[in-house]
Amino acid sequence: MGREFDMEQIQALMKSVAENKIGELCLECEGFKLKIKGQCAASQAATQIPAQAAAIAVTADSAAAAAAGTIASHAKANYLTSPIVGTFYAASAPDKKPFVSPGCRIAKGATAFIVESMKVMNEVPAEMDGIVAEILVKDGEAVEYGQPIIRLE
């Protein structure tokens, strides 16, 4: 028996694709297929988050952007935030080593964590170099769009 989606749910997905600048979203579940194409380049894979929607790390002087809900910043600290609503995972699998841990150095572009959303594992890259000061959520915990996940020094 296939999963039923009503028009309101589909419109919410369409809005999320547009707001998060996702190129394409493909959902396949028990015989049901849905493909939503955003305005981003068609060459982006559906399982990847575009750079604009990837976790954003910034300093406190970006208060105007923070007010728009796209970043999280606190005095002299940089935060990697969740680019989407989903489930946080520190590693690629339960038996694997976490991508980062407190005290380790991370390079810009390196995978910092994963957010699973709609059964798609989205690797989230660091937007800047830094040292991991603190991981703010527990493995397997639900996260919101824009929620601070990792504090960098």
PDB file of C-alpha atoms in Angstrom:
ATOM      1  CA  MET A   1       0.000   0.000   0.000  1.00  0.00           C
ATOM      2  CA  GLY A   2       1.552   3.315  -1.109  1.00  0.00           C
ATOM      3  CA  ARG A   3       2.019   6.426   1.004  1.00  0.00           C
ATOM      4  CA  GLU A   4      -0.666   9.002   0.262  1.00  0.00           C
ATOM      5  CA  PHE A   5       0.294  12.678  -0.081  1.00  0.00           C
ATOM      6  CA  ASP A   6      -2.249  15.451  -0.156  1.00  0.00           C
ATOM      7  CA  MET A   7      -1.825  18.667  -2.123  1.00  0.00           C
ATOM      8  CA  GLU A   8      -0.962  20.658   1.000  1.00  0.00           C
ATOM      9  CA  GLN A   9       2.003  18.363   1.752  1.00  0.00           C
ATOM     10  CA  ILE A  10       3.223  18.564  -1.850  1.00  0.00           C
ATOM     11  CA  GLN A  11       2.940  22.365  -1.818  1.00  0.00           C
ATOM     12  CA  ALA A  12       4.940  22.450   1.437  1.00  0.00           C
ATOM     13  CA  LEU A  13       7.675  20.388  -0.232  1.00  0.00           C
ATOM     14  CA  MET A  14       7.639  22.717  -3.244  1.00  0.00           C
ATOM     15  CA  LYS A  15       7.979  25.730  -0.954  1.00  0.00           C
ATOM     16  CA  SER A  16      10.878  24.102   0.910  1.00  0.00           C
ATOM     17  CA  VAL A  17      12.670  23.342  -2.381  1.00  0.00           C
ATOM     18  CA  ALA A  18      12.317  26.969  -3.464  1.00  0.00           C
ATOM     19  CA  GLU A  19      13.261  28.504  -0.088  1.00  0.00           C
ATOM     20  CA  ASN A  20      16.334  26.292   0.326  1.00  0.00           C
ATOM     21  CA  LYS A  21      17.423  26.712  -3.316  1.00  0.00           C
ATOM     22  CA  ILE A  22      17.447  22.953  -3.889  1.00  0.00           C
ATOM     23  CA  GLY A  23      17.996  22.057  -7.545  1.00  0.00           C
ATOM     24  CA  GLU A  24      15.887  18.932  -7.576  1.00  0.00           C
ATOM     25  CA  LEU A  25      14.093  16.751  -5.034  1.00  0.00           C
ATOM     26  CA  CYS A  26      13.174  13.181  -5.906  1.00  0.00           C
ATOM     27  CA  LEU A  27      11.018  11.149  -3.563  1.00  0.00           C
ATOM     28  CA  GLU A  28      10.246   7.503  -4.173  1.00  0.00           C
ATOM     29  CA  CYS A  29       8.271   5.521  -1.632  1.00  0.00           C
ATOM     30  CA  GLU A  30       6.342   2.261  -2.099  1.00  0.00           C
ATOM     31  CA  GLY A  31       5.469   2.825  -5.748  1.00  0.00           C
ATOM     32  CA  PHE A  32       4.903   6.570  -5.353  1.00  0.00           C
ATOM     33  CA  LYS A  33       7.275   8.885  -7.225  1.00  0.00           C
ATOM     34  CA  LEU A  34       7.512  12.655  -6.890  1.00  0.00           C
ATOM     35  CA  LYS A  35      10.076  14.908  -8.546  1.00  0.00           C
ATOM     36  CA  ILE A  36      10.220  18.629  -7.791  1.00  0.00           C
ATOM     37  CA  LYS A  37      12.640  20.782  -9.750  1.00  0.00           C
ATOM     38  CA  GLY A  38      13.821  24.049  -8.254  1.00  0.00           C
ATOM     39  CA  GLN A  39      15.363  27.040  -9.993  1.00  0.00           C
ATOM     40  CA  CYS A  40      18.949  25.894  -9.336  1.00  0.00           C
ATOM     41  CA  ALA A  41      21.077  24.327 -12.061  1.00  0.00           C
ATOM     42  CA  ALA A  42      19.745  20.967 -13.185  1.00  0.00           C
ATOM     43  CA  SER A  43      23.222  19.473 -12.866  1.00  0.00           C
ATOM     44  CA  GLN A  44      22.944  19.339  -9.068  1.00  0.00           C
ATOM     45  CA  ALA A  45      22.209  15.852  -7.775  1.00  0.00           C
ATOM     46  CA  ALA A  46      18.982  15.360  -5.851  1.00  0.00           C
ATOM     47  CA  THR A  47      20.903  13.843  -2.941  1.00  0.00           C
ATOM     48  CA  GLN A  48      23.161  16.871  -2.502  1.00  0.00           C
ATOM     49  CA  ILE A  49      22.442  20.194  -0.883  1.00  0.00           C
ATOM     50  CA  PRO A  50      23.534  23.179  -2.981  1.00  0.00           C
ATOM     51  CA  ALA A  51      26.334  25.284  -1.545  1.00  0.00           C
ATOM     52  CA  GLN A  52      23.950  28.178  -0.847  1.00  0.00           C
ATOM     53  CA  ALA A  53      21.839  25.967   1.450  1.00  0.00           C
ATOM     54  CA  ALA A  54      24.750  24.105   3.041  1.00  0.00           C
ATOM     55  CA  ALA A  55      25.647  24.723   6.645  1.00  0.00           C
ATOM     56  CA  ILE A  56      26.723  28.311   7.074  1.00  0.00           C
ATOM     57  CA  ALA A  57      29.349  29.482   9.529  1.00  0.00           C
ATOM     58  CA  VAL A  58      29.825  33.180  10.182  1.00  0.00           C
ATOM     59  CA  THR A  59      31.000  35.631  12.803  1.00  0.00           C
ATOM     60  CA  ALA A  60      28.916  37.889  15.013  1.00  0.00           C
ATOM     61  CA  ASP A  61      29.202  40.879  12.677  1.00  0.00           C
ATOM     62  CA  SER A  62      26.589  39.263  10.404  1.00  0.00           C
ATOM     63  CA  ALA A  63      23.622  40.083  12.643  1.00  0.00           C
ATOM     64  CA  ALA A  64      21.427  41.185   9.730  1.00  0.00           C
ATOM     65  CA  ALA A  65      21.736  37.801   8.055  1.00  0.00           C
ATOM     66  CA  ALA A  66      21.103  36.043  11.367  1.00  0.00           C
ATOM     67  CA  ALA A  67      17.868  37.981  11.724  1.00  0.00           C
ATOM     68  CA  ALA A  68      16.816  36.510   8.381  1.00  0.00           C
ATOM     69  CA  GLY A  69      17.176  33.054   9.941  1.00  0.00           C
ATOM     70  CA  THR A  70      19.958  31.772   7.684  1.00  0.00           C
ATOM     71  CA  ILE A  71      22.820  31.714  10.179  1.00  0.00           C
ATOM     72  CA  ALA A  72      23.502  31.444  13.863  1.00  0.00           C
ATOM     73  CA  SER A  73      26.222  33.558  15.409  1.00  0.00           C
ATOM     74  CA  HIS A  74      27.224  34.416  18.930  1.00  0.00           C
ATOM     75  CA  ALA A  75      30.015  36.665  20.210  1.00  0.00           C
ATOM     76  CA  LYS A  76      33.347  35.614  18.684  1.00  0.00           C
ATOM     77  CA  ALA A  77      32.116  32.104  17.916  1.00  0.00           C
ATOM     78  CA  ASN A  78      31.318  30.499  14.603  1.00  0.00           C
ATOM     79  CA  TYR A  79      28.574  27.961  14.183  1.00  0.00           C
ATOM     80  CA  LEU A  80      27.831  25.341  11.566  1.00  0.00           C
ATOM     81  CA  THR A  81      24.066  25.157  11.263  1.00  0.00           C
ATOM     82  CA  SER A  82      21.637  22.645   9.835  1.00  0.00           C
ATOM     83  CA  PRO A  83      20.657  23.506   6.266  1.00  0.00           C
ATOM     84  CA  ILE A  84      17.406  21.518   6.513  1.00  0.00           C
ATOM     85  CA  VAL A  85      15.007  19.882   8.945  1.00  0.00           C
ATOM     86  CA  GLY A  86      15.962  16.296   9.654  1.00  0.00           C
ATOM     87  CA  THR A  87      17.963  13.963  11.868  1.00  0.00           C
ATOM     88  CA  PHE A  88      21.580  14.719  12.841  1.00  0.00           C
ATOM     89  CA  TYR A  89      24.238  12.046  12.447  1.00  0.00           C
ATOM     90  CA  ALA A  90      27.862  12.556  13.490  1.00  0.00           C
ATOM     91  CA  ALA A  91      29.157   9.669  11.345  1.00  0.00           C
ATOM     92  CA  SER A  92      28.348   7.994   8.033  1.00  0.00           C
ATOM     93  CA  ALA A  93      27.214   4.807   9.830  1.00  0.00           C
ATOM     94  CA  PRO A  94      26.661   3.692  13.449  1.00  0.00           C
ATOM     95  CA  ASP A  95      29.899   1.677  13.440  1.00  0.00           C
ATOM     96  CA  LYS A  96      31.985   4.447  11.830  1.00  0.00           C
ATOM     97  CA  LYS A  97      34.098   7.144  13.471  1.00  0.00           C
ATOM     98  CA  PRO A  98      32.410  10.611  13.710  1.00  0.00           C
ATOM     99  CA  PHE A  99      33.403  13.147  11.026  1.00  0.00           C
ATOM    100  CA  VAL A 100      34.547  15.571  13.757  1.00  0.00           C
ATOM    101  CA  SER A 101      34.985  15.633  17.514  1.00  0.00           C
ATOM    102  CA  PRO A 102      35.739  18.398  20.012  1.00  0.00           C
ATOM    103  CA  GLY A 103      39.316  19.611  19.687  1.00  0.00           C
ATOM    104  CA  CYS A 104      39.822  18.455  16.109  1.00  0.00           C
ATOM    105  CA  ARG A 105      40.582  20.801  13.221  1.00  0.00           C
ATOM    106  CA  ILE A 106      38.169  20.914  10.260  1.00  0.00           C
ATOM    107  CA  ALA A 107      38.934  22.357   6.842  1.00  0.00           C
ATOM    108  CA  LYS A 108      36.505  24.349   4.727  1.00  0.00           C
ATOM    109  CA  GLY A 109      34.594  21.964   2.471  1.00  0.00           C
ATOM    110  CA  ALA A 110      35.211  18.860   4.606  1.00  0.00           C
ATOM    111  CA  THR A 111      32.139  16.935   5.711  1.00  0.00           C
ATOM    112  CA  ALA A 112      31.178  18.071   9.207  1.00  0.00           C
ATOM    113  CA  PHE A 113      28.026  15.986   9.767  1.00  0.00           C
ATOM    114  CA  ILE A 114      25.010  14.424   8.052  1.00  0.00           C
ATOM    115  CA  VAL A 115      21.374  15.490   8.192  1.00  0.00           C
ATOM    116  CA  GLU A 116      18.939  12.816   7.078  1.00  0.00           C
ATOM    117  CA  SER A 117      15.796  14.245   5.566  1.00  0.00           C
ATOM    118  CA  MET A 118      13.123  12.205   3.814  1.00  0.00           C
ATOM    119  CA  LYS A 119      15.429   9.146   3.833  1.00  0.00           C
ATOM    120  CA  VAL A 120      18.185  11.083   2.025  1.00  0.00           C
ATOM    121  CA  MET A 121      21.548  11.355   3.763  1.00  0.00           C
ATOM    122  CA  ASN A 122      22.824  14.899   3.156  1.00  0.00           C
ATOM    123  CA  GLU A 123      26.521  15.400   3.890  1.00  0.00           C
ATOM    124  CA  VAL A 124      26.999  18.920   5.247  1.00  0.00           C
ATOM    125  CA  PRO A 125      30.366  20.576   4.544  1.00  0.00           C
ATOM    126  CA  ALA A 126      32.107  23.094   6.785  1.00  0.00           C
ATOM    127  CA  GLU A 127      31.912  26.618   5.395  1.00  0.00           C
ATOM    128  CA  MET A 128      35.216  27.651   6.975  1.00  0.00           C
ATOM    129  CA  ASP A 129      38.341  26.294   8.626  1.00  0.00           C
ATOM    130  CA  GLY A 130      38.245  25.985  12.389  1.00  0.00           C
ATOM    131  CA  ILE A 131      38.667  23.914  15.514  1.00  0.00           C
ATOM    132  CA  VAL A 132      35.605  22.094  16.806  1.00  0.00           C
ATOM    133  CA  ALA A 133      34.857  23.525  20.247  1.00  0.00           C
ATOM    134  CA  GLU A 134      31.541  21.788  20.867  1.00  0.00           C
ATOM    135  CA  ILE A 135      28.965  19.571  19.188  1.00  0.00           C
ATOM    136  CA  LEU A 136      25.616  20.966  20.317  1.00  0.00           C
ATOM    137  CA  VAL A 137      23.299  18.044  19.462  1.00  0.00           C
ATOM    138  CA  LYS A 138      23.341  14.316  20.122  1.00  0.00           C
ATOM    139  CA  ASP A 139      23.614  11.686  17.417  1.00  0.00           C
ATOM    140  CA  GLY A 140      20.164  10.737  16.113  1.00  0.00           C
ATOM    141  CA  GLU A 141      18.547  13.927  17.445  1.00  0.00           C
ATOM    142  CA  ALA A 142      16.015  15.863  15.352  1.00  0.00           C
ATOM    143  CA  VAL A 143      17.286  19.233  14.103  1.00  0.00           C
ATOM    144  CA  GLU A 144      15.599  22.279  12.618  1.00  0.00           C
ATOM    145  CA  TYR A 145      16.567  24.482   9.678  1.00  0.00           C
ATOM    146  CA  GLY A 146      19.190  26.991  10.839  1.00  0.00           C
ATOM    147  CA  GLN A 147      19.770  25.273  14.198  1.00  0.00           C
ATOM    148  CA  PRO A 148      23.379  25.567  15.424  1.00  0.00           C
ATOM    149  CA  ILE A 149      24.997  22.126  15.308  1.00  0.00           C
ATOM    150  CA  ILE A 150      28.741  22.669  15.807  1.00  0.00           C
ATOM    151  CA  ARG A 151      30.543  25.549  17.501  1.00  0.00           C
ATOM    152  CA  LEU A 152      33.937  26.366  15.986  1.00  0.00           C
ATOM    153  CA  GLU A 153      36.788  28.382  17.463  1.00  0.00           C
TER     154      GLU A 153
END
